Short mmCIF file of C-alpha atoms in Angstrom, two decimals:
data_model
loop_
_atom_site.label_atom_id
_atom_site.label_comp_id
_atom_site.label_asym_id
_atom_site.label_seq_id
_atom_site.Cartn_x
_atom_site.Cartn_y
_atom_site.Cartn_z
CA UNK A 276 114.41 223.31 196.47
CA UNK A 277 114.25 223.74 192.47
CA UNK A 278 116.46 225.88 191.04
CA UNK A 279 116.12 226.45 187.50
CA UNK A 280 118.77 228.05 185.05
CA UNK A 281 118.57 229.80 181.34
CA UNK A 282 121.31 229.70 179.05
CA UNK A 283 121.09 232.14 176.62
CA UNK A 284 123.28 231.68 173.86
CA UNK A 285 120.97 230.59 170.62
CA UNK A 286 117.97 231.57 172.73
CA UNK A 287 117.62 227.97 174.11
CA UNK A 288 115.55 227.15 177.23
CA UNK A 289 117.79 225.91 179.20
CA UNK A 290 117.91 223.18 182.07
CA UNK A 291 116.98 222.77 185.66
CA UNK A 292 119.21 222.04 188.45
CA UNK A 293 118.46 220.14 191.43
CA UNK A 294 120.30 221.33 194.38
CA UNK A 295 120.40 221.38 198.21
CA UNK A 296 121.38 224.95 198.73
CA UNK A 297 122.70 228.26 197.69
CA UNK A 298 126.29 226.72 198.31
CA UNK A 299 125.27 224.53 195.41
CA UNK A 300 124.03 226.98 193.04
CA UNK A 301 127.45 228.81 193.57
CA UNK A 302 129.57 226.29 192.81
CA UNK A 303 127.65 226.07 188.86
CA UNK A 304 129.25 228.96 187.93
CA UNK A 305 132.38 227.11 188.34
CA UNK A 306 131.53 224.29 186.56
CA UNK A 307 129.68 225.82 183.28
CA UNK A 308 131.84 228.77 183.23
CA UNK A 309 129.85 232.17 183.10
CA UNK A 310 130.78 233.38 179.88
CA UNK A 311 131.78 231.96 176.59
CA UNK A 312 134.28 232.75 173.41
CA UNK A 313 133.10 232.74 170.14
CA UNK A 314 134.52 233.83 167.27
CA UNK A 315 137.08 235.67 169.18
CA UNK A 316 134.23 238.09 171.08
CA UNK A 317 132.24 237.63 174.07
CA UNK A 318 128.68 235.53 173.68
CA UNK A 319 125.51 236.25 175.38
CA UNK A 320 126.54 232.67 176.58
CA UNK A 321 125.89 233.53 180.37
CA UNK A 322 124.79 231.28 183.56
CA UNK A 323 121.99 233.10 184.43
CA UNK A 324 120.56 232.01 188.17
CA UNK A 325 117.17 232.28 188.98
CA UNK A 326 115.81 232.77 192.32
CA UNK A 327 114.55 229.94 194.46
CA UNK A 328 111.91 232.18 196.09
CA UNK A 329 110.60 233.27 192.91
CA UNK A 330 110.23 229.53 191.30
CA UNK A 331 108.24 228.40 195.03
CA UNK A 332 106.03 231.39 194.24
CA UNK A 333 104.86 229.39 191.38
CA UNK A 334 106.42 231.66 188.85
CA UNK A 335 108.24 230.29 185.67
CA UNK A 336 111.74 230.91 184.85
CA UNK A 337 111.22 234.15 182.00
CA UNK A 338 112.48 232.46 178.40
CA UNK A 339 113.91 233.76 175.05
CA UNK A 340 110.69 234.15 172.95
CA UNK A 341 110.28 232.84 169.23
CA UNK A 342 108.12 232.00 166.55
CA UNK A 343 106.96 228.13 165.99
CA UNK A 344 108.56 227.52 162.62
CA UNK A 345 107.68 224.09 161.82
CA UNK A 346 103.64 224.19 162.44
CA UNK A 347 103.57 227.59 160.84
CA UNK A 348 105.13 225.86 157.70
CA UNK A 349 103.59 222.96 157.89
CA UNK A 350 100.30 224.98 157.60
CA UNK A 351 101.39 226.50 154.84
CA UNK A 352 103.17 224.97 152.16
CA UNK A 353 100.83 221.15 153.03
CA UNK A 354 97.91 221.96 155.14
CA UNK A 355 96.48 225.23 153.20
CA UNK A 356 97.57 223.94 149.96
CA UNK A 357 95.60 220.43 150.93
CA UNK A 358 92.44 222.33 151.92
CA UNK A 359 92.63 224.33 148.59
CA UNK A 360 93.04 221.22 146.49
CA UNK A 361 89.90 219.80 148.16
CA UNK A 362 88.07 223.21 147.45
CA UNK A 363 88.45 222.93 143.70
CA UNK A 364 87.85 219.35 143.06
CA UNK A 365 84.79 219.67 144.98
CA UNK A 366 83.19 222.17 144.00
CA UNK A 367 84.93 224.12 141.01
CA UNK A 368 86.75 221.54 138.40
CA UNK A 369 84.77 220.64 135.67
CA UNK A 370 83.89 216.75 134.34
CA UNK A 371 85.92 215.45 132.22
CA UNK A 372 84.70 212.76 130.12
CA UNK A 373 87.04 210.39 127.97
CA UNK A 374 86.33 208.43 124.75
CA UNK A 375 88.93 205.60 123.56
CA UNK A 376 89.38 204.05 120.90
CA UNK A 377 92.22 201.21 119.58
CA UNK A 378 93.35 200.54 116.56
CA UNK A 379 96.57 199.55 114.54
CA UNK A 380 98.49 199.68 111.41
CA UNK A 381 98.55 196.69 109.30
CA UNK A 382 99.52 195.27 105.47
CA UNK A 383 98.47 192.63 104.10
CA UNK A 384 102.14 190.96 104.24
CA UNK A 385 101.49 190.72 107.93
CA UNK A 386 99.31 187.79 107.27
CA UNK A 387 102.16 186.00 105.50
CA UNK A 388 103.78 182.82 107.08
CA UNK A 389 107.30 182.98 105.12
CA UNK A 390 110.24 183.47 107.04
CA UNK A 391 108.36 184.21 110.07
CA UNK A 392 110.66 183.14 112.29
CA UNK A 393 113.62 185.54 109.88
CA UNK A 394 111.39 188.25 109.58
CA UNK A 395 109.84 188.39 112.90
CA UNK A 396 111.79 191.32 114.28
CA UNK A 397 111.99 192.79 111.44
CA UNK A 398 107.96 193.15 111.06
CA UNK A 399 107.70 193.82 114.79
CA UNK A 400 110.20 197.43 114.10
CA UNK A 401 108.17 198.00 110.57
CA UNK A 402 104.99 197.77 112.94
CA UNK A 403 106.09 200.16 115.62
CA UNK A 404 107.40 202.87 112.65
CA UNK A 405 104.21 202.40 110.91
CA UNK A 406 102.40 203.30 114.69
CA UNK A 407 104.41 205.96 116.11
CA UNK A 408 104.22 207.87 112.54
CA UNK A 409 100.42 207.39 113.52
CA UNK A 410 100.67 208.86 116.49
CA UNK A 411 103.04 211.97 115.76
CA UNK A 412 100.12 212.61 113.32
CA UNK A 413 97.57 213.00 115.90
CA UNK A 414 99.72 215.03 118.28
CA UNK A 415 100.60 217.83 115.25
CA UNK A 416 98.76 220.68 113.67
CA UNK A 417 98.23 218.72 110.67
CA UNK A 418 95.36 216.98 112.42
CA UNK A 419 94.01 219.80 113.50
CA UNK A 420 93.89 221.33 109.82
CA UNK A 421 92.05 218.36 108.69
CA UNK A 422 89.48 218.06 111.38
CA UNK A 423 88.67 221.96 111.75
CA UNK A 424 85.97 221.96 108.85
CA UNK A 425 83.68 218.98 110.99
CA UNK A 426 84.44 220.02 114.17
CA UNK A 427 85.16 223.12 116.15
CA UNK A 428 87.20 221.97 118.18
CA UNK A 429 88.33 225.34 120.46
CA UNK A 430 85.15 225.47 121.26
CA UNK A 431 84.80 222.23 122.20
CA UNK A 432 88.17 222.87 124.87
CA UNK A 433 86.81 227.05 125.17
CA UNK A 434 82.85 226.25 126.71
CA UNK A 435 81.37 229.32 128.98
CA UNK A 436 80.27 226.43 131.46
CA UNK A 437 84.08 224.79 132.03
CA UNK A 438 86.10 226.28 135.07
CA UNK A 439 88.93 228.07 134.16
CA UNK A 440 91.79 226.30 134.62
CA UNK A 441 90.71 223.55 132.92
CA UNK A 442 89.31 225.71 130.02
CA UNK A 443 91.66 226.92 127.32
CA UNK A 444 91.43 230.47 126.70
CA UNK A 445 90.04 231.49 123.38
CA UNK A 446 92.57 233.99 122.82
CA UNK A 447 95.72 231.21 123.10
CA UNK A 448 98.04 231.02 120.18
CA UNK A 449 98.35 227.97 118.19
CA UNK A 450 101.77 226.55 119.87
CA UNK A 451 99.29 227.03 123.79
CA UNK A 452 97.05 225.15 121.78
CA UNK A 453 99.12 221.96 121.19
CA UNK A 454 100.76 221.52 124.41
CA UNK A 455 96.57 221.78 126.12
CA UNK A 456 96.05 219.55 123.10
CA UNK A 457 98.85 217.02 124.21
CA UNK A 458 97.03 216.92 127.37
CA UNK A 459 93.59 216.08 126.38
CA UNK A 460 94.34 213.73 123.56
CA UNK A 461 97.25 210.75 125.15
CA UNK A 462 98.02 207.60 123.15
CA UNK A 463 99.93 204.53 123.95
CA UNK A 464 100.98 202.01 121.52
CA UNK A 465 101.89 198.57 122.86
CA UNK A 466 105.42 197.68 122.04
CA UNK A 467 104.74 193.91 120.93
CA UNK A 468 101.32 194.22 118.83
CA UNK A 469 101.59 197.68 117.66
CA UNK A 470 98.32 198.64 118.98
CA UNK A 471 97.31 202.13 119.52
CA UNK A 472 95.17 203.69 122.19
CA UNK A 473 93.50 206.69 121.60
CA UNK A 474 91.87 208.37 124.85
CA UNK A 475 89.78 211.88 123.78
CA UNK A 476 88.85 213.88 127.43
CA UNK A 477 86.43 216.33 126.66
CA UNK A 478 83.99 218.12 129.01
CA UNK A 479 80.64 216.51 127.31
CA UNK A 480 80.11 212.82 126.66
CA UNK A 481 79.05 213.96 123.13
CA UNK A 482 81.86 215.81 122.03
CA UNK A 483 84.78 213.06 123.22
CA UNK A 484 83.32 210.70 120.68
CA UNK A 485 82.99 213.43 117.94
CA UNK A 486 86.54 213.97 118.26
CA UNK A 487 87.66 210.49 118.47
CA UNK A 488 85.91 209.65 115.78
CA UNK A 489 87.37 212.46 113.77
CA UNK A 490 90.64 211.72 114.92
CA UNK A 491 90.88 207.96 113.56
CA UNK A 492 88.60 208.67 110.33
CA UNK A 493 91.69 211.42 109.86
CA UNK A 494 94.74 208.72 110.90
CA UNK A 495 92.98 206.29 108.58
CA UNK A 496 92.86 208.72 105.36
CA UNK A 497 96.84 209.46 106.66
CA UNK A 498 97.21 205.45 106.38
CA UNK A 499 96.11 205.28 103.01
CA UNK A 500 97.87 208.34 101.31
CA UNK A 501 100.93 207.34 102.52
CA UNK A 502 100.34 203.41 101.04
CA UNK A 503 99.14 205.42 97.99
CA UNK A 504 102.20 207.36 98.13
CA UNK A 505 104.26 204.17 98.79
CA UNK A 506 102.93 202.31 95.84
CA UNK A 507 102.98 205.17 93.28
CA UNK A 508 107.24 205.65 93.86
CA UNK A 509 107.70 201.72 93.57
CA UNK A 510 105.66 201.02 90.70
CA UNK A 511 106.57 204.61 88.69
CA UNK A 512 110.20 204.13 89.53
CA UNK A 513 110.22 200.02 87.76
CA UNK A 514 107.32 201.67 85.36
CA UNK A 515 109.92 204.22 83.73
CA UNK A 516 112.52 200.97 83.32
CA UNK A 517 109.53 199.22 81.49
CA UNK A 518 109.19 202.14 79.42
CA UNK A 519 113.11 202.85 78.86
CA UNK A 520 113.72 198.57 77.54
CA UNK A 521 110.33 198.86 75.69
CA UNK A 522 111.75 201.84 73.85
CA UNK A 523 114.51 200.35 73.13
CA UNK A 524 113.12 197.00 71.95
CA UNK A 525 111.07 198.78 69.74
CA UNK A 526 113.62 200.93 68.53
CA UNK A 527 115.65 197.11 67.92
CA UNK A 528 112.69 195.85 65.65
CA UNK A 529 112.41 199.20 63.91
CA UNK A 530 115.76 199.12 62.30
CA UNK A 531 115.93 195.27 61.62
CA UNK A 532 112.74 195.84 59.61
CA UNK A 533 114.42 198.53 57.72
CA UNK A 534 117.21 196.57 57.07
CA UNK A 535 115.23 193.69 55.85
CA UNK A 536 113.23 196.31 53.33
CA UNK A 537 116.12 197.32 52.41
CA UNK A 538 118.10 194.67 51.53
CA UNK A 539 115.28 193.01 49.98
CA UNK A 540 116.62 189.68 52.53
CA UNK A 541 114.26 188.74 54.88
CA UNK A 542 116.83 186.22 56.63
CA UNK A 543 120.22 186.46 55.21
CA UNK A 544 121.25 183.23 57.14
CA UNK A 545 118.42 181.25 54.96
CA UNK A 546 119.73 182.96 51.88
CA UNK A 547 123.16 182.52 52.48
CA UNK A 548 122.54 178.57 53.50
CA UNK A 549 121.08 178.17 50.64
CA UNK A 550 123.25 179.93 48.23
CA UNK A 551 125.88 178.05 50.18
CA UNK A 552 123.96 174.43 48.99
CA UNK A 553 123.46 175.59 45.17
CA UNK A 554 127.70 176.35 45.42
CA UNK A 555 127.77 172.94 46.63
CA UNK A 556 125.82 171.71 44.12
CA UNK A 557 127.65 173.74 41.21
CA UNK A 558 131.20 172.59 42.33
CA UNK A 559 130.32 168.51 42.46
CA UNK A 560 128.41 169.02 38.74
CA UNK A 561 132.09 170.93 37.96
CA UNK A 562 133.98 167.67 39.82
CA UNK A 563 132.20 165.87 38.12
CA UNK A 564 132.54 167.22 34.28
CA UNK A 565 136.39 167.63 34.62
CA UNK A 566 136.55 163.78 35.17
CA UNK A 567 135.07 162.83 32.24
CA UNK A 568 137.02 165.61 30.96
CA UNK A 569 140.61 163.80 32.05
CA UNK A 570 138.63 160.60 31.06
CA UNK A 571 138.33 161.00 27.89
CA UNK A 572 141.27 163.35 27.28
CA UNK A 573 143.25 160.22 28.27
CA UNK A 574 141.27 158.06 25.51
CA UNK A 575 142.80 161.13 22.83
CA UNK A 576 138.79 162.06 22.08
CA UNK A 577 139.84 165.59 22.63
CA UNK A 578 138.20 166.68 18.88
CA UNK A 579 134.76 164.88 19.50
CA UNK A 580 132.07 166.91 19.76
CA UNK A 581 130.73 165.27 23.56
CA UNK A 582 133.89 166.80 24.81
CA UNK A 583 133.28 170.06 23.95
CA UNK A 584 129.71 170.18 25.78
CA UNK A 585 131.25 169.44 28.29
CA UNK A 586 134.09 171.95 27.95
CA UNK A 587 131.14 174.20 27.43
CA UNK A 588 129.25 172.69 30.37
CA UNK A 589 132.02 173.03 32.59
CA UNK A 590 132.65 176.88 31.27
CA UNK A 591 129.05 177.65 32.51
CA UNK A 592 129.47 176.23 35.51
CA UNK A 593 133.13 178.50 36.24
CA UNK A 594 130.77 181.45 35.88
CA UNK A 595 127.67 180.33 38.07
CA UNK A 596 129.87 179.53 41.12
CA UNK A 597 131.64 182.53 40.20
CA UNK A 598 128.78 184.69 40.67
CA UNK A 599 127.70 182.56 43.95
CA UNK A 600 130.71 183.03 45.44
CA UNK A 601 130.59 187.09 44.48
CA UNK A 602 127.09 187.17 46.24
CA UNK A 603 128.23 185.32 49.50
CA UNK A 604 131.84 186.48 49.91
CA UNK A 605 132.01 189.52 47.58
CA UNK A 606 133.14 193.39 48.14
CA UNK A 607 129.89 194.63 47.25
CA UNK A 608 127.47 196.09 49.74
CA UNK A 609 125.07 193.66 48.85
CA UNK A 610 126.57 190.71 49.17
CA UNK A 611 125.49 188.14 51.96
CA UNK A 612 128.60 187.94 53.54
CA UNK A 613 128.54 192.06 54.39
CA UNK A 614 124.01 191.49 55.15
CA UNK A 615 124.66 188.70 57.38
CA UNK A 616 127.23 190.83 59.38
CA UNK A 617 124.36 193.66 59.40
CA UNK A 618 122.05 191.48 60.29
CA UNK A 619 124.02 189.68 63.28
CA UNK A 620 124.22 192.72 64.72
CA UNK A 621 120.81 194.00 64.60
CA UNK A 622 118.95 190.30 65.69
CA UNK A 623 122.06 190.67 68.73
CA UNK A 624 120.15 194.19 69.77
CA UNK A 625 116.89 192.68 69.42
CA UNK A 626 117.58 189.46 71.66
CA UNK A 627 119.11 192.09 74.18
CA UNK A 628 116.45 194.60 73.90
CA UNK A 629 113.73 192.03 74.23
CA UNK A 630 115.40 189.89 77.31
CA UNK A 631 115.80 193.64 78.97
CA UNK A 632 112.11 194.15 78.57
CA UNK A 633 110.74 190.73 79.40
CA UNK A 634 113.24 191.25 82.69
CA UNK A 635 111.65 195.03 83.50
CA UNK A 636 107.76 193.50 82.87
CA UNK A 637 108.04 190.45 85.27
CA UNK A 638 109.88 193.41 87.46
CA UNK A 639 107.10 195.47 87.37
CA UNK A 640 104.90 192.69 88.16
CA UNK A 641 106.40 191.70 91.05
CA UNK A 642 106.74 195.33 92.27
CA UNK A 643 103.07 195.89 91.82
CA UNK A 644 102.37 192.28 93.46
CA UNK A 645 104.85 193.53 96.62
CA UNK A 646 103.09 197.33 96.67
CA UNK A 647 99.99 195.42 97.02
CA UNK A 648 101.07 192.95 99.96
CA UNK A 649 102.47 195.06 101.56
CA UNK A 650 99.95 198.13 101.32
CA UNK A 651 98.62 199.69 104.77
CA UNK A 652 95.17 200.13 106.50
CA UNK A 653 94.43 200.91 109.58
CA UNK A 654 92.18 198.22 111.69
CA UNK A 655 90.03 199.58 114.37
CA UNK A 656 89.28 196.87 116.91
CA UNK A 657 87.54 199.71 119.57
CA UNK A 658 85.51 202.46 118.18
CA UNK A 659 84.67 205.30 120.23
CA UNK A 660 81.32 204.90 122.91
CA UNK A 661 79.94 207.45 124.69
CA UNK A 662 81.04 207.13 128.15
CA UNK A 663 78.35 207.42 130.94
CA UNK A 664 80.43 208.27 133.46
CA UNK A 665 82.82 210.99 134.22
CA UNK A 666 86.73 209.86 135.05
CA UNK A 667 88.22 213.06 135.23
CA UNK A 668 89.42 215.11 137.66
CA UNK A 669 89.68 212.86 140.47
CA UNK A 670 88.59 214.18 143.27
CA UNK A 671 89.56 212.31 145.85
CA UNK A 672 93.05 210.69 144.57
CA UNK A 673 94.52 214.21 143.59
CA UNK A 674 94.06 215.95 146.50
CA UNK A 675 95.41 213.35 148.60
CA UNK A 676 98.37 212.90 146.39
CA UNK A 677 99.14 216.77 146.61
CA UNK A 678 98.91 216.19 150.68
CA UNK A 679 101.38 213.10 150.33
CA UNK A 680 104.20 214.70 147.61
CA UNK A 681 103.63 218.26 149.99
CA UNK A 682 104.02 216.69 152.82
CA UNK A 683 106.98 214.96 151.60
CA UNK A 684 108.44 217.71 150.08
CA UNK A 685 107.84 220.07 153.56
CA UNK A 686 109.88 216.80 155.73
CA UNK A 687 112.40 217.22 153.59
CA UNK A 688 113.06 221.11 153.80
CA UNK A 689 113.12 220.37 157.20
CA UNK A 690 115.31 218.34 157.50
CA UNK A 691 117.80 220.28 155.70
CA UNK A 692 117.29 223.25 157.31
CA UNK A 693 117.68 221.25 160.86
CA UNK A 694 121.17 220.01 159.52
CA UNK A 695 122.04 223.35 158.16
CA UNK A 696 121.60 224.91 161.65
CA UNK A 697 123.04 222.05 163.48
CA UNK A 698 126.13 223.31 161.31
CA UNK A 699 126.10 226.34 162.14
CA UNK A 700 126.55 225.18 166.05
#
């Protein structure tokens, strides 16, 4: 005979004990205890006995009723959202078409083979920086300002035939549209090569192609502007040095010309050289006359006419020599020595200015060549083409992933709740 026993504490339907008779049933309270103490007060942990005749008549013992929370929460948190997603992606979601373009930012320096091993890493970083500049531009409000004159981008994403959850509200703010734009227009940069992959997703194939073409054109314009601005800045800084050194050189030439015109000396150095040669000749003649006079004086011919002529010639030579020495080293302002000093200063300034001007011209030529060699340009590898098939929304994959994600979430919550209940016992 079966005897059913129900244990009330925690509303858990208990267990059945198979026994031989009433005597065994009466001994169960001694084993299990008729009452339990919980938190210092009596709980409903009472062992109740069921009449064996009631059970033998085919009746189940009465158990505490409770809501089956596990199936209910599974239906609400997993099954219902899964069915809603199936309905949306199957009957409501609008088709979205993707136009793809691939391009890269390059310069003539990328084609050079010099210092390839040493400059490879630097070139890679430079290419990546230029690519990030383009992608930042694509996801900025500046590109919207540039393409709005050729395409009404808000109308493209706010058409009446597009479902509510995929389209953008015409009353939305510019900040909200930028968040929507970043979701519909995506870019990816391949690190080693610097190739940019652009994907534009709209609700009509022709809109996707048009928008992608406008974005590529605006990006190319940006790169050209940046390249021209960098080249202009570099050349301007060097050109300023060329102009400055050129002005210094012109001023030094003008000062030298004024000196030559005022002094009447084309080249004081040459003039001094000629004067020195003439003075040397006069000194030689004077020495010769003195020698002849000494000989005649030793011969007691001082009163002879020849001796007097030698004396007159010597006096003339002394006057000429004194005059030449005065011209060369005299204290007058017109002396060749002072003119030579002034000329040397002006000539030194001219030489220095000339060297600076030549160096700045070489620097300018090198900077111009380097700026042309490093000029940036946009190379388009894959032009946007008209998509033939809608790739979004993913009508099978997305609901399936929704079901899996919600199932994992529900399992985690159920396990956490079970753990909490176990700690309460």
